Short mmCIF file of C-alpha atoms in Angstrom, two decimals:
data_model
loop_
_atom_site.label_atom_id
_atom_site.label_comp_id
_atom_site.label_asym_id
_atom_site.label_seq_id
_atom_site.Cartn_x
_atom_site.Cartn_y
_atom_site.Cartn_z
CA UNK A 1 -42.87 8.50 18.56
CA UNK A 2 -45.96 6.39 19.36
CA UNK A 3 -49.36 7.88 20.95
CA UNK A 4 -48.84 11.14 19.53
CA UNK A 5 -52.34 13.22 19.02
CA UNK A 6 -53.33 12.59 15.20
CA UNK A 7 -54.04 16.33 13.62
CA UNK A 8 -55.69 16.84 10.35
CA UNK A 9 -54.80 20.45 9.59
CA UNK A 10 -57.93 21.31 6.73
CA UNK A 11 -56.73 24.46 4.72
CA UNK A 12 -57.77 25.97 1.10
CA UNK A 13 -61.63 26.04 0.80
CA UNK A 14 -63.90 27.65 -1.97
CA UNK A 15 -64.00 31.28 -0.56
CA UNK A 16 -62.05 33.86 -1.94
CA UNK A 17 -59.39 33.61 0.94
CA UNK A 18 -58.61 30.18 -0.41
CA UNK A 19 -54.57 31.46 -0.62
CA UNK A 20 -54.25 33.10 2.49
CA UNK A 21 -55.61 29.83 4.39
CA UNK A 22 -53.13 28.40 2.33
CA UNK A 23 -50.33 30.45 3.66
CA UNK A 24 -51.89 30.46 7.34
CA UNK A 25 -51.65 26.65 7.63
CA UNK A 26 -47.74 26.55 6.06
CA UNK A 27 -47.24 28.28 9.81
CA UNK A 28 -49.34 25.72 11.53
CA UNK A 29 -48.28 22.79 9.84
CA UNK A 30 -44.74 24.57 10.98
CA UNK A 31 -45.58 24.99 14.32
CA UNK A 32 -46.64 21.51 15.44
CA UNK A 33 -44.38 19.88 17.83
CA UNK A 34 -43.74 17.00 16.22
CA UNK A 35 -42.67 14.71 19.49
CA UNK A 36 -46.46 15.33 20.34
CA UNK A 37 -48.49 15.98 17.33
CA UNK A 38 -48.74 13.82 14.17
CA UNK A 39 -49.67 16.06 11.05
CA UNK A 40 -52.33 14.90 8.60
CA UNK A 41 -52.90 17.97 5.69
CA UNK A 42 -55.87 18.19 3.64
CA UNK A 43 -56.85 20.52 1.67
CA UNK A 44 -59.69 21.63 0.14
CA UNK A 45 -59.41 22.89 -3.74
CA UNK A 46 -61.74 25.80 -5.05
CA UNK A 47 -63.80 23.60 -6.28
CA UNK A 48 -64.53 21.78 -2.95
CA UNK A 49 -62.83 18.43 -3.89
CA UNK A 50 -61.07 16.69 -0.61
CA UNK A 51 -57.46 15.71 -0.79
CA UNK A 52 -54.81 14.73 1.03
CA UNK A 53 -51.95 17.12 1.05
CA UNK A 54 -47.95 17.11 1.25
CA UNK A 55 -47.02 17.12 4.91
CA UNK A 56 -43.76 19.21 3.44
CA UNK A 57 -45.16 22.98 4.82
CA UNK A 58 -43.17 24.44 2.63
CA UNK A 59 -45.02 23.77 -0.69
CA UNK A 60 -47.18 26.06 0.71
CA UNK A 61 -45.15 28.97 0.28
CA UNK A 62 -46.54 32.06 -1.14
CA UNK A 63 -44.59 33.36 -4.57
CA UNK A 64 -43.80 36.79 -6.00
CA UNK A 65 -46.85 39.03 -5.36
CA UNK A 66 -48.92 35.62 -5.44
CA UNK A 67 -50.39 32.97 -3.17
CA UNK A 68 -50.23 29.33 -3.14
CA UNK A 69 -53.23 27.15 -3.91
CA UNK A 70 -54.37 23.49 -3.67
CA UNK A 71 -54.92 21.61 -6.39
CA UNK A 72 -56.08 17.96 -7.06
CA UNK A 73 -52.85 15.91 -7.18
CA UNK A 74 -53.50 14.25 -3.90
CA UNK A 75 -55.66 11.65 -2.97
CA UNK A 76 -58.74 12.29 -3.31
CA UNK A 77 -60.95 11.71 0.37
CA UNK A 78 -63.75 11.49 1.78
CA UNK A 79 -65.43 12.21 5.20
CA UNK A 80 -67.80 8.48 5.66
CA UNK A 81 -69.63 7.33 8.38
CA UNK A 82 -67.25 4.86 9.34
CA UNK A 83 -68.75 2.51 11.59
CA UNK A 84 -65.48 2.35 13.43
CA UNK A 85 -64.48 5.59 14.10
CA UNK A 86 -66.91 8.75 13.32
CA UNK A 87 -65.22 11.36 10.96
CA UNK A 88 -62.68 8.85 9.38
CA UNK A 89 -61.21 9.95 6.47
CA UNK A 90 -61.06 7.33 3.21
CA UNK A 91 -60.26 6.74 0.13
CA UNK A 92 -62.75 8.05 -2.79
CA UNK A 93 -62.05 5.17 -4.56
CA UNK A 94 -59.64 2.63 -2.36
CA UNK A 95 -61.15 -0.14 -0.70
CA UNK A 96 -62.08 1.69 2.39
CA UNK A 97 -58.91 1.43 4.21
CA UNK A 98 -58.87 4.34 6.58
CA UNK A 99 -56.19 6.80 5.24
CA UNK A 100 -56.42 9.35 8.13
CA UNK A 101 -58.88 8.87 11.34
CA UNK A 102 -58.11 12.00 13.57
CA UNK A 103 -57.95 13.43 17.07
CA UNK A 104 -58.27 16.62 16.10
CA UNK A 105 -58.87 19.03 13.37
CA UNK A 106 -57.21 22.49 12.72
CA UNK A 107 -59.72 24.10 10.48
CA UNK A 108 -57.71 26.88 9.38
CA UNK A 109 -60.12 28.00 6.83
CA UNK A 110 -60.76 31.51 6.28
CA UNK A 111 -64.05 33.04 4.84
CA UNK A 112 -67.51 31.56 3.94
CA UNK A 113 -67.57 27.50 3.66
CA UNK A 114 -65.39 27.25 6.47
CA UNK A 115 -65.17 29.48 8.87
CA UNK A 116 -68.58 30.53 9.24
CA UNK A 117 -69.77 27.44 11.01
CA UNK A 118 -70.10 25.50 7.64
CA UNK A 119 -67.37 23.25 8.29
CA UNK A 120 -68.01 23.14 12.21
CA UNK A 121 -71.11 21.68 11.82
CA UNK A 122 -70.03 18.61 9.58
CA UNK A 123 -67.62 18.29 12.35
CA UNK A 124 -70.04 18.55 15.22
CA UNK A 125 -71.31 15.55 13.07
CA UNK A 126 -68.46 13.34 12.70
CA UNK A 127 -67.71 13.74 16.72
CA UNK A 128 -64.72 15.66 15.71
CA UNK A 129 -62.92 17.96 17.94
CA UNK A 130 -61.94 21.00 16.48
CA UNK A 131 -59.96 24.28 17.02
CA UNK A 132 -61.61 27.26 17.30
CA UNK A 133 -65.58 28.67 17.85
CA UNK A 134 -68.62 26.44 17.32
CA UNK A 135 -71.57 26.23 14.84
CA UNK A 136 -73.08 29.94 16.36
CA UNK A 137 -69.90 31.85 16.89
CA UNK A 138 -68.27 31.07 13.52
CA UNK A 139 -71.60 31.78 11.31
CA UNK A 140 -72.33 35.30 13.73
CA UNK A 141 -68.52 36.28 13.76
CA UNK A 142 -68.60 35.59 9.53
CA UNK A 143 -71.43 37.70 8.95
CA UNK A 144 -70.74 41.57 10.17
CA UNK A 145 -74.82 42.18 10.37
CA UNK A 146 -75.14 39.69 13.32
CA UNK A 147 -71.84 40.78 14.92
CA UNK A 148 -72.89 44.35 15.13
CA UNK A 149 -76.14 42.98 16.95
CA UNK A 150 -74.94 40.60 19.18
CA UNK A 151 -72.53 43.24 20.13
CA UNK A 152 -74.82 45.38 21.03
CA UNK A 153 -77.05 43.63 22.93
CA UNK A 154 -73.74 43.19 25.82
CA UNK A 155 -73.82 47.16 25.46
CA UNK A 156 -70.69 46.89 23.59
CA UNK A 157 -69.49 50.10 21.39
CA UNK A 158 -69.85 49.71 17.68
CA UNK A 159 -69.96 51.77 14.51
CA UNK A 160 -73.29 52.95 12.42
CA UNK A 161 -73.56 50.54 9.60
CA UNK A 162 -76.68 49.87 6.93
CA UNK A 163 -77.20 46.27 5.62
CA UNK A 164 -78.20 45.87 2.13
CA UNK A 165 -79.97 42.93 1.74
CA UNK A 166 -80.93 41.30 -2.01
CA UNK A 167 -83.41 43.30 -3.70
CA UNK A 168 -81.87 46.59 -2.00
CA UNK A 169 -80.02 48.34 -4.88
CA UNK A 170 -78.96 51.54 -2.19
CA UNK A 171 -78.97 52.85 0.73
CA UNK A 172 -81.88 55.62 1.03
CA UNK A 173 -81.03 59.12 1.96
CA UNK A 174 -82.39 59.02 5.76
CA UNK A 175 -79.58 56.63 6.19
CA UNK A 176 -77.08 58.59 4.28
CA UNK A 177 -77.98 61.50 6.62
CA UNK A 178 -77.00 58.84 9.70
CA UNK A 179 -73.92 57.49 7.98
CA UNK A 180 -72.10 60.92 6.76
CA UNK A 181 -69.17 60.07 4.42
CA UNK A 182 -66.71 58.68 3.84
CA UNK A 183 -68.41 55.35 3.78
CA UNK A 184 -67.00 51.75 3.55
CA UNK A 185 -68.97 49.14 1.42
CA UNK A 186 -68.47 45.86 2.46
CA UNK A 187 -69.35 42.17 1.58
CA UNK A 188 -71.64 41.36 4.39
CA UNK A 189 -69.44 37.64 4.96
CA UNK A 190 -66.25 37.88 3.96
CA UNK A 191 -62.50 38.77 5.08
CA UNK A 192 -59.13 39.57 4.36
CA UNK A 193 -60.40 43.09 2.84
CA UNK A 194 -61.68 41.36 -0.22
CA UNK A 195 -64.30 43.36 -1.81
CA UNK A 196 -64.25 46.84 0.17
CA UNK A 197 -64.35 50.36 -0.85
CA UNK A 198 -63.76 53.41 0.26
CA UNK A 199 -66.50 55.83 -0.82
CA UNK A 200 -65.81 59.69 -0.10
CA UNK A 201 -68.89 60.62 -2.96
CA UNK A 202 -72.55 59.23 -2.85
CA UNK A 203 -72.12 59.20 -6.68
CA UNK A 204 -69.68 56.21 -6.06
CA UNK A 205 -71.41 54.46 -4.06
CA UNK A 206 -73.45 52.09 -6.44
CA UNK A 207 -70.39 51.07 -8.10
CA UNK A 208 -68.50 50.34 -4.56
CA UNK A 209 -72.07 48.21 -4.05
CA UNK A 210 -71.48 46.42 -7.37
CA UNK A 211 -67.70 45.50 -6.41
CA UNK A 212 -69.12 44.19 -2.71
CA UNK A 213 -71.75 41.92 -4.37
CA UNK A 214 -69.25 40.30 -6.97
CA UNK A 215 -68.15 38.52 -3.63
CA UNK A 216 -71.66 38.50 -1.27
CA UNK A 217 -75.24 39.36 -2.03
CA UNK A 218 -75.54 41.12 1.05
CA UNK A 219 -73.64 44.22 1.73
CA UNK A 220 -72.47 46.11 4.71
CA UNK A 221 -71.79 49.93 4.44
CA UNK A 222 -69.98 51.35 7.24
CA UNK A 223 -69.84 55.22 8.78
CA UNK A 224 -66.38 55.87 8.44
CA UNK A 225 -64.18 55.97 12.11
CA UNK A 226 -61.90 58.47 12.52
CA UNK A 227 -59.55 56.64 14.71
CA UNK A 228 -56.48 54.44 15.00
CA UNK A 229 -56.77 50.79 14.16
CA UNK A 230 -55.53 48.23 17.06
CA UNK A 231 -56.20 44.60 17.45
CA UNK A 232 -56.66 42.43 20.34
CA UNK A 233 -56.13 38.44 20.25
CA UNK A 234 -58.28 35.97 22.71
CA UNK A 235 -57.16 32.70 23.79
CA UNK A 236 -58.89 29.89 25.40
CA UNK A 237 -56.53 27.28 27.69
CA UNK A 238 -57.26 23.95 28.41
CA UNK A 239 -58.72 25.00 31.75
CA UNK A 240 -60.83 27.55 31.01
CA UNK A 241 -59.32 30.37 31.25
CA UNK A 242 -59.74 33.36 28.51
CA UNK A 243 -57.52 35.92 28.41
CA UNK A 244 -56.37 38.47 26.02
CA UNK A 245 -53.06 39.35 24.42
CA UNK A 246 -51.10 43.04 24.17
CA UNK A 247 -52.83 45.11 22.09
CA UNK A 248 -51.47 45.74 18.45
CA UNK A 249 -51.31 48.67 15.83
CA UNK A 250 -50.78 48.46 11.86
CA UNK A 251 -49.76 51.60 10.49
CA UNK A 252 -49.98 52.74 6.49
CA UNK A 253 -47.03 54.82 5.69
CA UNK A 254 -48.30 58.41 5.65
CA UNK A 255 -45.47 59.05 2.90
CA UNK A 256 -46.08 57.21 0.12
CA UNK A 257 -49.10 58.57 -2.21
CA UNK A 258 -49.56 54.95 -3.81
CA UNK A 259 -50.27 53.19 -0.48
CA UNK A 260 -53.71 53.06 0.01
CA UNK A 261 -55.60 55.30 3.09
CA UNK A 262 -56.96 51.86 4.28
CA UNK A 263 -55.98 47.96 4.92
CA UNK A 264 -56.98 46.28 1.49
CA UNK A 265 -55.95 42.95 0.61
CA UNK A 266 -53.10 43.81 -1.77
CA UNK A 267 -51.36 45.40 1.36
CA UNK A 268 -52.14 42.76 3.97
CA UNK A 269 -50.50 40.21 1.51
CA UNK A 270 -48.79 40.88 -1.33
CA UNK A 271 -47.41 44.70 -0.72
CA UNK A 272 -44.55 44.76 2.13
CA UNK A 273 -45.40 48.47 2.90
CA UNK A 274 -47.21 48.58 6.91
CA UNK A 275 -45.43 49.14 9.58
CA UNK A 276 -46.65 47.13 12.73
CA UNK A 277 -46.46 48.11 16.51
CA UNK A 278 -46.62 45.14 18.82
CA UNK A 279 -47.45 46.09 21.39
CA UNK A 280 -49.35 49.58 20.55
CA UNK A 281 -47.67 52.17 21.92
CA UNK A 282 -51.20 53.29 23.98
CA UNK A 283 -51.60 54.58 26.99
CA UNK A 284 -51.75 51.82 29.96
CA UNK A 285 -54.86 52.30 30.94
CA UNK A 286 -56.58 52.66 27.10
CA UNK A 287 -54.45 49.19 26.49
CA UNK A 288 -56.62 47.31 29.61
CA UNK A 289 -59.27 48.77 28.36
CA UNK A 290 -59.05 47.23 24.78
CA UNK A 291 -57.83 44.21 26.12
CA UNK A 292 -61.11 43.66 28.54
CA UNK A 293 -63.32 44.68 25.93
CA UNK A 294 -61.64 42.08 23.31
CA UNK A 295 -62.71 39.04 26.05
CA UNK A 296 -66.46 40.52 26.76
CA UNK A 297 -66.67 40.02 22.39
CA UNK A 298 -65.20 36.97 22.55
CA UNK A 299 -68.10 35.91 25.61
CA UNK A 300 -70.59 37.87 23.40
CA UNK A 301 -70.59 35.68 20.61
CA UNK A 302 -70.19 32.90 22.32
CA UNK A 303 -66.41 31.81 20.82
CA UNK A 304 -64.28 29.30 22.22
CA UNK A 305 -60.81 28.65 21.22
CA UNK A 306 -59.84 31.92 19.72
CA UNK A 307 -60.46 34.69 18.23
CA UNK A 308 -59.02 38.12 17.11
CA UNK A 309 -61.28 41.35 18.00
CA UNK A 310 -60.38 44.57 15.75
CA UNK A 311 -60.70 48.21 17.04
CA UNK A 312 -60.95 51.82 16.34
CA UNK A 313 -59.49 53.64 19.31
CA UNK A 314 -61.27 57.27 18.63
CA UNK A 315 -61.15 60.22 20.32
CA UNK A 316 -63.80 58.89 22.50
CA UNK A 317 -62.77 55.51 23.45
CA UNK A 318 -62.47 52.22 21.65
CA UNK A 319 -64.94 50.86 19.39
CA UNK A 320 -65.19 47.64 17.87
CA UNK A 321 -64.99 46.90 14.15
CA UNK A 322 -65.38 43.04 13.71
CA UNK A 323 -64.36 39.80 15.24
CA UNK A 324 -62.40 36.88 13.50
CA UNK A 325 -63.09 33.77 14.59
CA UNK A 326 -59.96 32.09 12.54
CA UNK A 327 -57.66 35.04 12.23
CA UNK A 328 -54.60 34.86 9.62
CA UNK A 329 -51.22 32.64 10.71
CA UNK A 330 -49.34 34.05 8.12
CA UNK A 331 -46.01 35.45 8.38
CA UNK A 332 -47.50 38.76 8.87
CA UNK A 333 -50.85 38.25 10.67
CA UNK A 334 -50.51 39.89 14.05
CA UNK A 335 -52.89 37.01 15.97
CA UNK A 336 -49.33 34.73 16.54
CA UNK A 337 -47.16 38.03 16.47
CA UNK A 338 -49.78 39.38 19.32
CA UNK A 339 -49.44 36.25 21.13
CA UNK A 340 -45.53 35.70 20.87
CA UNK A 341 -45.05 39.43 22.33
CA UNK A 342 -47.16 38.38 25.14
CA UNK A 343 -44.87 35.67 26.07
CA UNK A 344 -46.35 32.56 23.70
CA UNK A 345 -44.81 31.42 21.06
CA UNK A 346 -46.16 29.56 17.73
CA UNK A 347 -45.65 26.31 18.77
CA UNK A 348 -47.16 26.90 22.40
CA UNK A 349 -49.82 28.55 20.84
CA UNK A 350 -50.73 26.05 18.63
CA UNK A 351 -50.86 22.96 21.25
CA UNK A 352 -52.80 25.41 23.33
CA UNK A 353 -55.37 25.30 20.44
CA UNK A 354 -55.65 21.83 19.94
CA UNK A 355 -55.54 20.62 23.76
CA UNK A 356 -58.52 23.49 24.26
CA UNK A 357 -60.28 21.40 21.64
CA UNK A 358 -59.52 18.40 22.64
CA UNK A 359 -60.49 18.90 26.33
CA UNK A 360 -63.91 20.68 24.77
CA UNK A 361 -65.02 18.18 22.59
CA UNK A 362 -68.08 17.78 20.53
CA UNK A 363 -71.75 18.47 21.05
CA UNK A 364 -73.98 20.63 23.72
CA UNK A 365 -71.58 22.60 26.43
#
């Protein structure tokens, strides 16, 4: 198997989604085709030390109501300047043998200090093509203030939302007037539900701001949407093309009192309690509509590669609540589960990403 494409698959990472990137690149790592694709894990600990993983996926399972995590038994690496290949991965230590000089790299890194153009622009330095958005689209997608903006400058619907910057203990009362209740307090840059709270009373509020800025010093609190919550993958192809997948809908059971009333992390990951419609049972025409809405985001931002655009379909039409610009692989994250009901499966999918890249290369396009 000679001439296959070299793919360093970077997971782990120093956010709090360190586990879940874990778990999302067990499925990559999974999906490559191996006649084409030559897999070179790394993984990043929560300290930010470089190693060189297992290429066995499946030490990367996730355990009983926990996730896995990388740790510093490999060897230790280093991104050099290598005058022979930009981007080649060393030894910390060795005697500057190149251990892994890529193709490609499948940043499947999920929250601040790697999805949010931190890692895309140390690879935008090395040369190195990568999956997924660039430098602009990964920091604006991370950070829900600059979504919300860029959003609306297309004339694209959003929610009301009031950005507490440091320094700002609260949100005044002409903007609780705007907002209403109930409320959702949010770190400003992060994911996976880490960090948010429902607020029904004002008198909770400064608490639900404390539990927000354990995570980010800036903090996003959201009007509440009445409305069902759908989700639309994009996809970028090797020629070009963008297009968007069916339309999907998580449900919380409505009969169990200790579910929670919204998406937290404990129920994405660890709880096996939503029920998933793929695709949404919507009307046709509400369906297109998502769907063309999820691409003009995707062009918004300025995102190539992929990305997964998350709505509120209200009484009034869809609205959109924030874009993902490395959404979940995981066994339950509905990007591949979108993608496979639409006729692609993971291992299509995931060539599809790294040919995009590699086509797209590095610097100014």
């Amino acid at each position: 198997m000679t001439n296959r494409t070299r793919v360093a698959v970077v997971f782990g990472g120093r956010s709090n989604e360190h586990g879940v990137s874990c778990v999302s690149a067990r499925t990559v790592l999974a999906s490559l085709d191996p006649e084409r694709y030559e897999a070179v894990p790394i993984g990043i600990t929560r300290e930010g030390a470089w190693v060189l993983g297992d290429a066995d996926h499946r030490t990367l399972t996730a355990g009983d109501r926990s996730l896995p995590t990388v740790d510093e038994s490999g060897t230790a690496l280093a991104l050099t300047a290598d005058p022979s290949r930009a981007g080649a991965l060393v030894p910390l230590d060795g005697p500057g043998t190149v251990l892994g000089s890529v193709d490609v790299v499948f940043p499947v890194l999920h929250g601040p200090f790697g999805e949010d153009g931190t890692l895309q622009g140390l690879l935008e330095l090395a040369e190195l093509p990568y999956v997924g958005p660039g430098v602009l689209a990964s920091a604006a997608g991370m950070d829900k203030e600059f979504t919300k903006k860029l959003l609306a400058a297309e004339g694209l619907p959003i929610g009301v939302q009031v950005v507490l910057r440091p320094g700002v203990a609260t949100v005044a009362e002409a903007d609780r007037e705007r907002l209403g209740l109930p409320v959702f307090v949010k770190p400003a840059r992060g994911g996976s539900s880490i960090g948010i709270t429902k607020v029904d009373s004002w008198d909770d509020l400064d608490a639900a701001i404390a539990v927000a800025r354990e995570h980010d010093p800036k903090v996003i609190v959201e009007a509440g949407i009445v409305g069902r919550e759908v989700e639309c993958g994009v996809l970028e192809f090797p020629d070009g093309r963008v297009e968007a997948s069916v339309v999907a809908e998580i449900r919380m059971p409505e009969d169990d009192a200790e579910v929670p009333d919204f998406y937290d992390f404990d129920t994405k990951y660890l709880d096996d309690v939503c029920e998933f419609d793929v695709p949404a049972k919507l009307d046709d025409d509400v369906s297109q509509q998502i769907r063309e809405l999820a691409v003009r985001a995707f062009r918004a931002l300025d995102c190539q590669g992929l990305a997964r655009v998350d709505f509120f379909v209200t009484a009034d039409g869809p609205v959109i609540n924030e874009i993902n610009t490395m959404p979940g692989f995981t066994s339950i994250s509905m990007y591949p589960r979108m993608w496979e009901a639409t006729g692609i499966d993971n291992r299509e999918l995931v060539s599809t990403l790294i040919e995009t890249a590699r086509v797209r290369g590095t610097g100014l396009r």
